[in-house]
Coordinates of C-alpha atoms and ligand atoms in Angstrom, one line a residue:
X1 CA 118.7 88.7 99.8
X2 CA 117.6 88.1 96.6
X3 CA 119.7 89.9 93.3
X4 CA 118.9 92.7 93.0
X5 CA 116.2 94.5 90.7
X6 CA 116.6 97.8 91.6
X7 CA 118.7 99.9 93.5
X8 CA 118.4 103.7 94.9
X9 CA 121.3 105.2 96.6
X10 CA 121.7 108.9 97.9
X11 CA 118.7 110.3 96.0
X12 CA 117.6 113.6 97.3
X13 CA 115.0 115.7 95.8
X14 CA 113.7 119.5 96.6
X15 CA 110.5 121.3 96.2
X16 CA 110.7 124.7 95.9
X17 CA 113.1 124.6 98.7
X18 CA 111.3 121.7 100.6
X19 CA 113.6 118.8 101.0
X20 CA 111.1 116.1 100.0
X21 CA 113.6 113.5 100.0
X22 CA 117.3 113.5 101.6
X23 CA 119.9 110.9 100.6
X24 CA 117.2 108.2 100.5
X25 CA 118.5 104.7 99.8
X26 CA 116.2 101.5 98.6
X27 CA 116.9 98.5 97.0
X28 CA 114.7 95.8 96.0
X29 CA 115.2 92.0 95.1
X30 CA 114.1 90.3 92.6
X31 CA 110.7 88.5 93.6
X32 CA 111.1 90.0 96.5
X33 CA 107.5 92.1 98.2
X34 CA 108.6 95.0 99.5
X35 CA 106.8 97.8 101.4
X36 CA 107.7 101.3 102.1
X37 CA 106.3 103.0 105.3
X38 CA 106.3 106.6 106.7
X39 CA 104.0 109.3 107.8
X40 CA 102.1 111.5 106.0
X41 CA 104.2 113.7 103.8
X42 CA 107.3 111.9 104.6
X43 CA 108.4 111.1 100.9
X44 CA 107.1 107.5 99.4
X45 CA 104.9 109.0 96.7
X46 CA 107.8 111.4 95.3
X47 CA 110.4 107.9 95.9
X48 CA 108.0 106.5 93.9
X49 CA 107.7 108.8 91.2
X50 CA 111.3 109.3 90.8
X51 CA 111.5 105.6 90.1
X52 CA 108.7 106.1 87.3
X53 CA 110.6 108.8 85.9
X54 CA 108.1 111.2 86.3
X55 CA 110.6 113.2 89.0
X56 CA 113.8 113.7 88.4
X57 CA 116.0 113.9 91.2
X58 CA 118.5 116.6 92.2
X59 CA 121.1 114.1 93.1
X60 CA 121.6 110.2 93.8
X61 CA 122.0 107.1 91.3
X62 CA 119.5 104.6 90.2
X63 CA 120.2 100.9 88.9
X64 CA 118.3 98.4 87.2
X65 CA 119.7 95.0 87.4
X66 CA 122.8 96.5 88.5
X67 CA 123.2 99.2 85.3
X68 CA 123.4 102.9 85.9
X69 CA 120.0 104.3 84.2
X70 CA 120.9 108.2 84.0
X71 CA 118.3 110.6 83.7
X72 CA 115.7 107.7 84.1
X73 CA 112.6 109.0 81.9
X74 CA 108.6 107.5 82.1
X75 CA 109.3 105.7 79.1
X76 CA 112.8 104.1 80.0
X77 CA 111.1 103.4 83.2
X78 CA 108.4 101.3 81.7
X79 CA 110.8 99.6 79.5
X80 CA 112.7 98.5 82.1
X81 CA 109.8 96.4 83.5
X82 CA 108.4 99.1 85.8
X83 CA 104.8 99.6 86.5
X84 CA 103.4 102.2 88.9
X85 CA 99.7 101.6 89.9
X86 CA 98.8 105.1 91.4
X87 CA 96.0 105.6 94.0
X88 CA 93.4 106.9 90.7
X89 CA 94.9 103.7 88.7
X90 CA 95.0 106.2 85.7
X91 CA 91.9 103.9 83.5
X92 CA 89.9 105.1 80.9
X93 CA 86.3 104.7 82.8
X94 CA 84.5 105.1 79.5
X95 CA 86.3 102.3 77.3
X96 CA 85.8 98.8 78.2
X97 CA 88.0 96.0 80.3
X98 CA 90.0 94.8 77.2
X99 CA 90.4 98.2 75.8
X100 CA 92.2 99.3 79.3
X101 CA 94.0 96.0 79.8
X102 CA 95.4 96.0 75.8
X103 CA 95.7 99.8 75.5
X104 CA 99.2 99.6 75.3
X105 CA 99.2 97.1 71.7
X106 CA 96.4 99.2 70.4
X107 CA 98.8 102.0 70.9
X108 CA 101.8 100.6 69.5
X109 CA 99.9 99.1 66.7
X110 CA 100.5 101.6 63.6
X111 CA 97.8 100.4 61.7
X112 CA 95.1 102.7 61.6
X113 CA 91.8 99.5 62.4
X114 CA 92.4 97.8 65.5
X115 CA 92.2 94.0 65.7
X116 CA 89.2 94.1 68.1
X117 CA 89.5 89.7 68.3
X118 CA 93.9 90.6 69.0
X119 CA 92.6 93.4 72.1
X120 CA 90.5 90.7 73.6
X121 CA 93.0 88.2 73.2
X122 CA 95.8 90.0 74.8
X123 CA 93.4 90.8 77.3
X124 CA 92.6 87.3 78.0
X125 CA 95.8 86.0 78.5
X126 CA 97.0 89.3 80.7
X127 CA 93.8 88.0 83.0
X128 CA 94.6 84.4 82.9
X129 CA 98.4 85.3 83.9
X130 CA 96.9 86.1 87.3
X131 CA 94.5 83.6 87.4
X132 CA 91.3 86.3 87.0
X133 CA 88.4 86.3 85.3
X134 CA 86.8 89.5 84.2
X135 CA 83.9 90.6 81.7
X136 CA 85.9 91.7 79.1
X137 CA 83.2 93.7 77.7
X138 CA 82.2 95.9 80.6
X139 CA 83.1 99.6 80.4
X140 CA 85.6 100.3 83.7
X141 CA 83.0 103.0 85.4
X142 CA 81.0 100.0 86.0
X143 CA 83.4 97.8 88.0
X144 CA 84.2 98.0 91.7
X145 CA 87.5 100.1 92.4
X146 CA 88.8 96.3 93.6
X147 CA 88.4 94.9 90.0
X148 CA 89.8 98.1 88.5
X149 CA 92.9 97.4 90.1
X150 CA 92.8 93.6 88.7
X151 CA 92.5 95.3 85.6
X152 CA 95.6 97.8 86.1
X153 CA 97.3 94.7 86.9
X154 CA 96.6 92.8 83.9
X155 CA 97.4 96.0 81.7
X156 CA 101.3 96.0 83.8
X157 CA 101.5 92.9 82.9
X158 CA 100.8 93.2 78.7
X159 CA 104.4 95.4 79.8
X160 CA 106.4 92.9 80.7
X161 CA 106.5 94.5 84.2
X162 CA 109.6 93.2 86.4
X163 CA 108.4 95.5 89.4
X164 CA 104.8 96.4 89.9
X165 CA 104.6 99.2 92.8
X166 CA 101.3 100.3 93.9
X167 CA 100.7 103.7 96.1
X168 CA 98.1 102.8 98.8
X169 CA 96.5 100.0 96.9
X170 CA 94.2 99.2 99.8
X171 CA 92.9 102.5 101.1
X172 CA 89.9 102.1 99.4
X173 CA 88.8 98.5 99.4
X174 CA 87.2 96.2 101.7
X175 CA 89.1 93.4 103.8
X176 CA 87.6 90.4 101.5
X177 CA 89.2 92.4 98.2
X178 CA 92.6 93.2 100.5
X179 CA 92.4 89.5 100.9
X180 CA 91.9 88.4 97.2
X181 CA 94.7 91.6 96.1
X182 CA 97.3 89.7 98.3
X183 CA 96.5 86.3 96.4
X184 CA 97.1 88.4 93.4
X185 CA 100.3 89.4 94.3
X186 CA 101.7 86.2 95.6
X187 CA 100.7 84.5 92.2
X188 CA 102.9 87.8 90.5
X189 CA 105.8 87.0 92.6
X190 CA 105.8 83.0 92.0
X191 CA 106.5 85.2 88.2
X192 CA 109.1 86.3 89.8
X193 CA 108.1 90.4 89.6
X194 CA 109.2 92.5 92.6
X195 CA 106.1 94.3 94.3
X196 CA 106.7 97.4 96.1
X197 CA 103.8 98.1 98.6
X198 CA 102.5 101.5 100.3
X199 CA 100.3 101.1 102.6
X200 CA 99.5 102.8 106.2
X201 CA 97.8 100.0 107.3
X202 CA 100.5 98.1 109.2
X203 CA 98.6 94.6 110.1
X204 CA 98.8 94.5 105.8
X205 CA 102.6 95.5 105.6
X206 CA 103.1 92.2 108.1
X207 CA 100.9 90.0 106.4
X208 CA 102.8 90.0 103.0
X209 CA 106.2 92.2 103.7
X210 CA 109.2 90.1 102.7
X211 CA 111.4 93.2 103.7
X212 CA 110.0 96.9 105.0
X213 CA 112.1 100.4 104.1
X214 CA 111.0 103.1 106.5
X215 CA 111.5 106.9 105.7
X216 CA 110.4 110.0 108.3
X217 CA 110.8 113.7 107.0
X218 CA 112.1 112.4 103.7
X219 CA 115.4 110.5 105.6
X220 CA 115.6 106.6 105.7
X221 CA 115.4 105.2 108.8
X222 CA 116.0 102.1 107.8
X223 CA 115.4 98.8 106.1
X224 CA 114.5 95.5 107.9
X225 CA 113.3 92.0 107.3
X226 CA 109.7 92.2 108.1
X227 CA 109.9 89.0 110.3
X228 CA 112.4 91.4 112.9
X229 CA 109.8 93.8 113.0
X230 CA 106.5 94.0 115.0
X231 CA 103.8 96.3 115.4
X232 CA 105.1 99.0 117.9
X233 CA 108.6 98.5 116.7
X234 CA 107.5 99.8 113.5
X235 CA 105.6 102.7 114.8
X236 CA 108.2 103.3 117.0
X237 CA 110.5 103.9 114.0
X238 CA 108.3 105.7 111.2
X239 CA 107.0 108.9 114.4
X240 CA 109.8 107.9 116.9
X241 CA 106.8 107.8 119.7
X242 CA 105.0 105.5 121.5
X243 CA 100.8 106.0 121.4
X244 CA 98.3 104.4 123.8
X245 CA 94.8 104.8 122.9
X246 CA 92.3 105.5 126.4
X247 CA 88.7 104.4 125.4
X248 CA 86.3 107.7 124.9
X249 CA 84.3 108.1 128.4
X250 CA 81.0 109.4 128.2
X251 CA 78.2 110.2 130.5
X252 CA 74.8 110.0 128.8
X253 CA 72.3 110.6 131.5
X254 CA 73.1 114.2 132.1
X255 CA 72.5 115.1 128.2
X256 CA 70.5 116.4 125.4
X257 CA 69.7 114.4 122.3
X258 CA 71.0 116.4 119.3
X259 CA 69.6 113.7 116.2
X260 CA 66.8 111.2 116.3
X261 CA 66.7 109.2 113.2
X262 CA 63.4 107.1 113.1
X263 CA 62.6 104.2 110.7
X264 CA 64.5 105.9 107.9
X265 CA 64.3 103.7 105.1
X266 CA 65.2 103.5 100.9
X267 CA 64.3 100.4 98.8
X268 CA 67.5 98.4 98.6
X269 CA 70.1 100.5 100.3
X270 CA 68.5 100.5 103.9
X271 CA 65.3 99.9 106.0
X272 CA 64.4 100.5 109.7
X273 CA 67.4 102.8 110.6
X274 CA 66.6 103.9 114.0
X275 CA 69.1 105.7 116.6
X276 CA 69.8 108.8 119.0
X277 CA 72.8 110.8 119.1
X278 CA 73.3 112.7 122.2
X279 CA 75.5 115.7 122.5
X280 CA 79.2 114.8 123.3
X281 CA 78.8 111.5 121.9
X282 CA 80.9 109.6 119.3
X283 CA 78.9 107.1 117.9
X284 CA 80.8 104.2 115.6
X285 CA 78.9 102.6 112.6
X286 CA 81.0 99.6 111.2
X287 CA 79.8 96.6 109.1
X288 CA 81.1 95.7 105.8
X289 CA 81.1 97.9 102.6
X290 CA 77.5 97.6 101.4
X291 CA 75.9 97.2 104.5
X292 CA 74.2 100.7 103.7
X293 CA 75.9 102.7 106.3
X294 CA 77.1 105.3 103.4
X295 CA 73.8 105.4 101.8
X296 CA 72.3 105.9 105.5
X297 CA 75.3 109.2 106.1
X298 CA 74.2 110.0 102.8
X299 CA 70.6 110.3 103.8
X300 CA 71.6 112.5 107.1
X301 CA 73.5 114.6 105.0
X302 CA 70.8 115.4 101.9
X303 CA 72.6 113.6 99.2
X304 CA 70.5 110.5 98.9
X305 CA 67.0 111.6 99.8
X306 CA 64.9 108.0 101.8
X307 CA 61.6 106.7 100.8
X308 CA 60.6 106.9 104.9
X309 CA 60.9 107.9 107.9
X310 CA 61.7 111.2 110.0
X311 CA 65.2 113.0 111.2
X312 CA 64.7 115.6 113.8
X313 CA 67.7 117.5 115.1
X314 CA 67.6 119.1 118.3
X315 CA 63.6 118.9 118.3
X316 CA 63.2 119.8 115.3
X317 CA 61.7 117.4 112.4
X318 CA 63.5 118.3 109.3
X319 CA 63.4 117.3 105.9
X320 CA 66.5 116.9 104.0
X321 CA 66.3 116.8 100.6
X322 CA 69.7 118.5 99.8
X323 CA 73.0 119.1 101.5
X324 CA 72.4 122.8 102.0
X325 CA 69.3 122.1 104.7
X326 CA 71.7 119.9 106.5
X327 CA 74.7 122.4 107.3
X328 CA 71.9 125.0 107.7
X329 CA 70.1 122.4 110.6
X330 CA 73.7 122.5 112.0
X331 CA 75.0 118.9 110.0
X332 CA 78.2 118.5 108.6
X333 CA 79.6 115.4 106.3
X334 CA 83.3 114.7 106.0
X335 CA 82.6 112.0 102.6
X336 CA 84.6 108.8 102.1
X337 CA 85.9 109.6 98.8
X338 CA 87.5 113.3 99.8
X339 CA 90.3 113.5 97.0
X340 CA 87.2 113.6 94.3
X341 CA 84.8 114.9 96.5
X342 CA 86.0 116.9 98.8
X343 CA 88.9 119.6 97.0
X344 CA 89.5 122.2 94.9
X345 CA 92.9 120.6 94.1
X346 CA 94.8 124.0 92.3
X347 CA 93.1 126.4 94.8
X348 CA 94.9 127.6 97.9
X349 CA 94.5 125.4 101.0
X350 CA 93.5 128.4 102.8
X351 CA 90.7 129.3 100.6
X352 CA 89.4 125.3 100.5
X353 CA 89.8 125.6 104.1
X354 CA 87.4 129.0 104.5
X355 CA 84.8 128.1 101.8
X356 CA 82.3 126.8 104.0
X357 CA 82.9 129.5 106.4
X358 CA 82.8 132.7 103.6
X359 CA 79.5 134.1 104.9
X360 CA 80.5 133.8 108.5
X361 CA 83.9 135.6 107.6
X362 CA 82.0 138.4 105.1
X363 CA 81.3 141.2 107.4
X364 CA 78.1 143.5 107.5
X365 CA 78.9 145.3 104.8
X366 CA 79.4 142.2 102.4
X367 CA 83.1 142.7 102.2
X368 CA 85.6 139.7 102.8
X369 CA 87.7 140.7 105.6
X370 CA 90.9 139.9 104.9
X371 CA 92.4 140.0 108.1
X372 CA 90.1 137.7 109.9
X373 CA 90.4 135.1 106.6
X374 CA 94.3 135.0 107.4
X375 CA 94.0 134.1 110.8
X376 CA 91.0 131.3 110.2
X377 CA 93.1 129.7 107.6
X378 CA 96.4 130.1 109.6
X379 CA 94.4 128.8 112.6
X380 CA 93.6 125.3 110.9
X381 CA 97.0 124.6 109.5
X382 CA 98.0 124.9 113.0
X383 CA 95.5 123.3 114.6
X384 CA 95.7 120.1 112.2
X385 CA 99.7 120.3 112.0
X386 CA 99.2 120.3 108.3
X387 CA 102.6 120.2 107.0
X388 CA 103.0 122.8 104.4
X389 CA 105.5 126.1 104.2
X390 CA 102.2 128.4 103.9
X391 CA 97.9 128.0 103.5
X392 CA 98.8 130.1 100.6
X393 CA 100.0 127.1 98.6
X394 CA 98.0 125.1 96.3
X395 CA 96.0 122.2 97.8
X396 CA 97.8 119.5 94.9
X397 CA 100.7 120.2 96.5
X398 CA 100.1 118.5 99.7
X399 CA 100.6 115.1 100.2
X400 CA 97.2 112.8 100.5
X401 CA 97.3 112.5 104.2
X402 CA 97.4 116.5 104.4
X403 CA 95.2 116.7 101.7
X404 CA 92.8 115.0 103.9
X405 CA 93.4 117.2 107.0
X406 CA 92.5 120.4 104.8
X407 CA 88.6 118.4 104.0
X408 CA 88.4 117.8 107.9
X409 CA 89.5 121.7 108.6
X410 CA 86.7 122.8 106.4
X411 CA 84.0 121.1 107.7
X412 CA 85.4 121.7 110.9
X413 CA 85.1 125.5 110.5
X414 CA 81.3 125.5 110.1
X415 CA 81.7 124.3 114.0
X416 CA 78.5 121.4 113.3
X417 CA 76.3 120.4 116.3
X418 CA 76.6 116.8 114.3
X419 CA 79.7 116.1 112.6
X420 CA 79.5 113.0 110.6
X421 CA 82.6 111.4 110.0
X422 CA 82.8 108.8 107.0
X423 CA 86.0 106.6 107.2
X424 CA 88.0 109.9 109.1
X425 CA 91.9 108.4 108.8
X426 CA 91.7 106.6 105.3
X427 CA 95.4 107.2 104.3
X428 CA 96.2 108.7 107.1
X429 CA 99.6 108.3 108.5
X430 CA 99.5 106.3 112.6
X431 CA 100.8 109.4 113.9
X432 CA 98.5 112.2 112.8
X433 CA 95.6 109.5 112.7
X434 CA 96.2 109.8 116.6
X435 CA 96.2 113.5 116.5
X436 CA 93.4 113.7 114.5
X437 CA 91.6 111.1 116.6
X438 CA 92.6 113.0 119.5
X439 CA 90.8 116.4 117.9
X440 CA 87.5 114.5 117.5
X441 CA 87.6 113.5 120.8
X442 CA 88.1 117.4 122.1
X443 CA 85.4 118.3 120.0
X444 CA 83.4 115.5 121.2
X445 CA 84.1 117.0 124.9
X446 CA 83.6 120.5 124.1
X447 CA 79.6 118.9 123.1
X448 CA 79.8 117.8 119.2
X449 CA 77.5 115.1 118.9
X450 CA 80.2 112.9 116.3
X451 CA 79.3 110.0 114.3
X452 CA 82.1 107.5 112.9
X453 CA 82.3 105.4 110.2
X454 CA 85.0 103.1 109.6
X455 CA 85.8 99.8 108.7
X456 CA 88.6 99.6 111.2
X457 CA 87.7 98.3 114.4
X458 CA 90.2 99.2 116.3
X459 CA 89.7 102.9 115.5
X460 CA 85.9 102.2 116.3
X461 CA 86.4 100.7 120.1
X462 CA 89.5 102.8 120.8
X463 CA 87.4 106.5 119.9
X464 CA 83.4 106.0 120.1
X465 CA 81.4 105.3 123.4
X466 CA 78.9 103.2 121.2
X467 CA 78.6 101.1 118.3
X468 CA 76.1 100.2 115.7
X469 CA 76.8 97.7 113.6
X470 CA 75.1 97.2 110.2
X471 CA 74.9 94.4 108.1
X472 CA 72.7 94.7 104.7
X473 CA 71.0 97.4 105.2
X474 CA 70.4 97.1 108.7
X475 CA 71.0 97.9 112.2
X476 CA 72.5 94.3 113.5
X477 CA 72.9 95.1 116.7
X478 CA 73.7 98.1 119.3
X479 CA 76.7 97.9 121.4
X480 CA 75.7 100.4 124.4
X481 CA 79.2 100.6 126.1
X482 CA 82.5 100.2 123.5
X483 CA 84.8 99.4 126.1
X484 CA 83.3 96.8 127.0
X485 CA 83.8 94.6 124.0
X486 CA 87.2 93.4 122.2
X487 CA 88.0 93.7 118.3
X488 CA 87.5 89.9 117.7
X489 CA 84.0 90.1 119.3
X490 CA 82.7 92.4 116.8
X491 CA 84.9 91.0 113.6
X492 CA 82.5 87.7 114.6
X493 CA 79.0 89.4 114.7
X494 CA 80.1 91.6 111.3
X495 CA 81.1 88.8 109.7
X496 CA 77.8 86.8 110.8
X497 CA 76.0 89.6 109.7
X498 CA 72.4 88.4 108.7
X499 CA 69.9 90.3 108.8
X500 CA 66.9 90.2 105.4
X501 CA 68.8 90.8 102.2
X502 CA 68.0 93.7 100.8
X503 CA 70.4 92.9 97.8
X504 CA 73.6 95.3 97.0
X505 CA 74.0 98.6 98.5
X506 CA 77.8 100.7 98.0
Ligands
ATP1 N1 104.7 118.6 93.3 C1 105.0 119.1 94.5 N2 105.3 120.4 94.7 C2 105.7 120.8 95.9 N3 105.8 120.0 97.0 C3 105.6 118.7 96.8 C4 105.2 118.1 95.6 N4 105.1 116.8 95.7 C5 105.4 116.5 97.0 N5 105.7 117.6 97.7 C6 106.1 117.7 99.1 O1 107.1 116.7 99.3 C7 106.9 116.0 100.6 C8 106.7 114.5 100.4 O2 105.4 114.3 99.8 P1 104.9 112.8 99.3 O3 103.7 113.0 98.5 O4 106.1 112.1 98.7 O5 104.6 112.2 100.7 P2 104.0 110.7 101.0 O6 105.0 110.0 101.9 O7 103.6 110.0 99.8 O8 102.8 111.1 102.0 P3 101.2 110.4 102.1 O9 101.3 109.3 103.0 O10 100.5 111.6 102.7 O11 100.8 110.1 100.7 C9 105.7 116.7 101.2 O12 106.1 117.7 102.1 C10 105.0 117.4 100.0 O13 104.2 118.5 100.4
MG2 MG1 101.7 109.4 99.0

């Protein structure tokens, strides 16, 4: 192996009696891209943050090029050449590209009138370092979360950063942007900065991991080149099981149709939409980010209102102008973007569990019964396995993957006849993305009519019975029976997606 950059050894860290992480060892080479795998809630963020300084640990020893750093603070941290690139990327949305990227001189500069021409410059140069190009002047609300990262990036960099480590980089980004981060990070080690990598998607941990450290319930398993490593092997050793996906059997002359959608169309997001959705059916909508399948679950849902067309559910022509007429016509939405829109981060996961549920839990005499809350909200942390000492503690306490299992419980709750699912297991650890796939499939069973979005197509073949695919704007193409096609069949019609353009939709 490379020398060294950083080293972890025996660091172990509690929670409020929760042993988060338990004589956890890492080390990391100089130039060397390194990723760091484990379920949901098994320790990388906290690892992560205890580098940063943002944790301190209870016990263990940290070196930086092979020095003791005691009591390792945020700001020692970032002198020492480390950058952390959280999931949020901490940018000012408001203030422009260069501001972002130079905040760090403008801060350090004492003088009270900033050099606008030096921000810019400094800016520049970060870019060219990675070989990007960026408008400078654009505020950072306006650009895609792919080039907000470029952006965090180039600001690491005006910090001399030695190690750039980046929590779940990818969860949110399509395949082309994965593609062009991994160029990115190449070019930063050629500079000879470490990366450390988080990702659950494991085709991305082998297609740039130098060297993979695995941790399950806050204990390393252990650390390997990537090259000795292949996919079950890995599985294998983050949830010691095996899985086997069956494909989702469904019989669809003996049912009702739940939702027609007919010609549902909006001016440059999508145009023609037409589909039924029988009960007990999961029904997969892929195609690339901005193919319009959001905007279209958007539409379903009474958050993006169309220009045309008609929506009936179970007979009934509806018109959907706001979420509340869709959970009251029996439709539920489980959004892309949970963590901002799905969670009342400092309330109890119990009480973000039940809040779409209160009326059905207020008995006659309008009083909450307190009793029957306790056992709902018990009920779902069960049911989901979310891994947390009580539905009494706040919701920012959970790790992301849990966080996510707390959205799904609540929407769950309201028992929908149509659950639509957008992107159900971003971030969600292999093991309790099986568990929860497994759930959707009971409910599926026991007569939900499911919808499900995702960009992975695995997940897609493995779970629905039938698959739309949708390609600006569009339905492509139907795919009556799932089983029946491989993952490399439908990469090939996404990719050759072309129906009319009807220019950018999100
Ligand atoms: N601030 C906190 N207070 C209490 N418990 C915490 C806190 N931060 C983390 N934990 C607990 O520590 C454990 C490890 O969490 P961590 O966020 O490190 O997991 P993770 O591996 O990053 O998971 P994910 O893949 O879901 O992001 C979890 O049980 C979590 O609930
Ligand atoms: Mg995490």
């Amino acid at each position: 192996m490379a020398e060294l950059f950083l080293e972890l050894k025996n660091i172990t860290k509690t929670f409020q009696g929760v042993k988060a992480l338990d004589n956890v060892d890492l080390s990391i080479g100089r130039g060397e891209i390194h990723c760091l795998v484990g379920e949901n809630g098994s320790g990388k963020s906290t690892l992560i943050k205890i580098i940063g300084g943002v944790h301190k640990p209870d016990s263990g020893t940290i070196l930086i090029n092979g020095i003791e750093s005691k009591n390792i603070n945020s700001i020692e941290s970032i002198r020492a050449g480390i950058q952390i690139i959280y999931q949020d990327l901490s940018l000012f949305p408001n203030m422009t590209a260069a501001e972002n990227i130079a905040m760090n001189q403008m801060l350090e500069s004492n003088s009270r009138v900033i050099n606008w021409q030096t921000v810019r410059a400094e800016a520049k140069k970060a870019l060219e370092e990675i070989g990007e190009d960026i408008d400078l002047d654009e505020k950072v609300e306006n650009l895609s979360i792919a080039r907000k990262q470029i952006v965090a990036i180039s600001r690491a960099l005006t910090q001399n950063a030695r190690l750039i480590i980046m929590d779940e980089a990818t969860s949110a980004i399509t395949k082309d942007e994965v593609d062009h981060l991994f160029e990115v990070i190449a070019r930063l080690q050629k500079k000879g900065i470490s990366i450390l990598f988080v990702s659950h998607k494991l085709n991305e941990v082998f297609e740039i991991a130098e060297r993979v450290t695995i941790i399950r319930d806050g204990k390393k398993v252990g650390d390997y080149p990537a090259a000795e490593l292949d996919n079950d092997r890995l599985v294998f050793l983050m949830t010691g099981q095996n899985f086997k996906a069956e494909p989702y059997t469904f019989n669809a002359a003996e049912v009702d149709t739940v939702l027609s959608v007919r010609n549902l169309s909006k001016a440059g997001q999508f145009s023609d939409i037409s589909f039924d959705l029988k009960k007990g059916e999961i029904l997969g909508i892929t195609g690339l980010i901005g193919s319009g399948r959001t905007e279209t679950a958007l539409a379903l849902f009474g958050l993006n209102t169309p220009d045309a067309g008609e929506i009936t559910v179970k007979g009934r022509a509806l018109r959907i102008t706001k979420p509340r007429d869709a959970i009251d016509a029996g439709i539920a939405y489980l959004p892309e973007d949970r963590l901002t829109e799905g969670l009342f981060i400092e309330q109890s996961i119990g009480n973000n569990i039940i809040i779409t549920i209160l009326d059905e839990l207020l008995n006659k005499t309008k009083v909450l019964v307190k009793g029957r809350q306790d056992r709902a909200k018990n009920d779902w942390v069960k049911k989901l396995a979310i891994k947390t000492p009580s539905h009494l503690a706040p919701a920012n306490s959970l790790s992301g993957g849990n966080q996510q299992r707390v959205v799904l419980a609540k929407w769950l709750a309201i028992n929908p006849a149509v659950f639509i699912l957008d992107g159900p297991t971003i971030g969600i650890d292999i093991g309790s993305k099986h568990n929860i796939h497994e759930i959707i499939r009971g409910l599926a069973r026991e007569g939900m009519a499911i919808i499900m979005i995702s960009d992975e197509i695995p997940e897609i073949l493995d779970n629905c019975n039938r698959v739309l695919i949708m390609a600006k704007g569009r339905i492509l193409k139907e795919i009556p029976d799932a089983s029946k096609v491989s993952a490399e069949e439908v990469f090939d019609l996404i990719g050759g997606g072309g129906a009319a353009d009807l220019g950018a939709a999100g």
